[in-house]
mmCIF file of C-alpha atoms in Angstrom:
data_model
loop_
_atom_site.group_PDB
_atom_site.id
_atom_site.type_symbol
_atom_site.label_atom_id
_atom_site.label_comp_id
_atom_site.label_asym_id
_atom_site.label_seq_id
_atom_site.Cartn_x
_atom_site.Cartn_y
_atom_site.Cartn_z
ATOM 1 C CA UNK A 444 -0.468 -6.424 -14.542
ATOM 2 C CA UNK A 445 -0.944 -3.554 -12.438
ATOM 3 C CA UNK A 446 1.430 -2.197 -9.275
ATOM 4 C CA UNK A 447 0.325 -1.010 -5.768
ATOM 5 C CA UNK A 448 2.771 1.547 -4.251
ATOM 6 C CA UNK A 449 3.405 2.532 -0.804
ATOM 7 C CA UNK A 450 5.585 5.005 0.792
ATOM 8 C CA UNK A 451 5.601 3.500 3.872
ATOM 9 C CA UNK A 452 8.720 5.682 5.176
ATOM 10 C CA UNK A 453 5.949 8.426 4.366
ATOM 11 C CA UNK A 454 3.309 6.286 6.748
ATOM 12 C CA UNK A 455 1.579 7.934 9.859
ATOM 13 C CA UNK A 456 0.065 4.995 10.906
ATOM 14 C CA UNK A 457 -3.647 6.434 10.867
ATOM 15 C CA UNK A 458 -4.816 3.006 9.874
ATOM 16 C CA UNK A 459 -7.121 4.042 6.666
ATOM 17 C CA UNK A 460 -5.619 1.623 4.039
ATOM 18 C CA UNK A 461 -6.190 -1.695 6.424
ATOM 19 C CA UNK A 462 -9.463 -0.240 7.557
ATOM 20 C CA UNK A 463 -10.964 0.054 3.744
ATOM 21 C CA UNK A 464 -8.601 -2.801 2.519
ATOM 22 C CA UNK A 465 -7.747 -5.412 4.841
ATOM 23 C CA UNK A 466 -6.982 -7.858 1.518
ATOM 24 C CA UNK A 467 -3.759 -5.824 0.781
ATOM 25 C CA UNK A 468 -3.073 -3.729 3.257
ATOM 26 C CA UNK A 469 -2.672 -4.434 7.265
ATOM 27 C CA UNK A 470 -1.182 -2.655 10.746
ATOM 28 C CA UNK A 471 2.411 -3.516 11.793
ATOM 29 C CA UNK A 472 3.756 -4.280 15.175
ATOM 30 C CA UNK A 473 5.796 -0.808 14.952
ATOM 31 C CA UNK A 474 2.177 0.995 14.198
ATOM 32 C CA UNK A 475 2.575 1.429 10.720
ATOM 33 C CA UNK A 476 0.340 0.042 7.898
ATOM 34 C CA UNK A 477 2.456 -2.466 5.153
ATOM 35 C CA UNK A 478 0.958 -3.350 2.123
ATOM 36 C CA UNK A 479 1.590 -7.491 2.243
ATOM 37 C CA UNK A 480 3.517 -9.492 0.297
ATOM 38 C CA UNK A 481 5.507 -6.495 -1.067
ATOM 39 C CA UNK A 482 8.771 -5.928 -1.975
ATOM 40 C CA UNK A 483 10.626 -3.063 -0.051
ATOM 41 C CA UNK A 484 13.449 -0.694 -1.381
ATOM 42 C CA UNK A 485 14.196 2.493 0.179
ATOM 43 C CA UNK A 486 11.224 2.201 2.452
ATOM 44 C CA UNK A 487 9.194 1.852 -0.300
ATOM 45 C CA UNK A 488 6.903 -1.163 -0.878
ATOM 46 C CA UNK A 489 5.649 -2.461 -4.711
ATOM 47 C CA UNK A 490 3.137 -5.638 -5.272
ATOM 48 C CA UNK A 491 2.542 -6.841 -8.508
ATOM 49 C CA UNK A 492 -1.288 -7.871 -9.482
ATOM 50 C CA UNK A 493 -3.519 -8.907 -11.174
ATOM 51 C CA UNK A 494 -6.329 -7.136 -9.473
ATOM 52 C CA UNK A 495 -6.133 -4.257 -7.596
ATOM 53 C CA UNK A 496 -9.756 -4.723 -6.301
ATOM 54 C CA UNK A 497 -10.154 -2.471 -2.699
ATOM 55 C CA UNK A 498 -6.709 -1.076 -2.990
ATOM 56 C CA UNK A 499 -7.976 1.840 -4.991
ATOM 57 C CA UNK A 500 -10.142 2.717 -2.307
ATOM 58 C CA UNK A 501 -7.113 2.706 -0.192
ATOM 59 C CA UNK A 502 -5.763 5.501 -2.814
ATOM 60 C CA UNK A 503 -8.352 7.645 -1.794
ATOM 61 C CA UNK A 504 -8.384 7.474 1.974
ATOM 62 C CA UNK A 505 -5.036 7.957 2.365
ATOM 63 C CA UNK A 506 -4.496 11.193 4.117
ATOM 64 C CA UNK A 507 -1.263 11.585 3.408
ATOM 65 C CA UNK A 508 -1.387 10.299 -0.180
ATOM 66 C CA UNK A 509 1.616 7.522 -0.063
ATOM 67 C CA UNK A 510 -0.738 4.922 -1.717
ATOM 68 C CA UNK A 511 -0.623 4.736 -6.038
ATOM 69 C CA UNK A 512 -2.154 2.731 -8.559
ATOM 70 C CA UNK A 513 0.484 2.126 -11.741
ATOM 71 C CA UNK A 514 -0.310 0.209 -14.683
#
């Protein structure tokens, strides 16, 4: 099982992640992106998967580099 980060307190709302990786990640009413079907603490959201499929692609256009991969 692998983990998708986001530091979405970090976010700038430049709408990369949802752009490359609609699956797991999409734009907020208050302009931010949230990775879906997260858990939040502290303004920072986790997801638990199987496959992490476009989200690594998310990794990398993240300009601000609040988007990790864990195993």
């Amino acid at each position: 099982m692998k983990k998708i980060i986001q530091e979405r307190n970090k976010c700038i709302g430049c709408g990369a992640c949802p752009a490359v990786c609609p699956k797991f990640f999409e734009m907020s009413e208050d302009g931010l992106a949230t990775l879906k079907n997260s858990t939040e603490k502290d303004g920072v959201f986790e997801l638990e998967t199987e496959e992490i499929g476009c989200a690594g692609e998310a990794v990398d256009v993240c300009p601000i580099k609040i988007i990790r991969i864990e195993d």
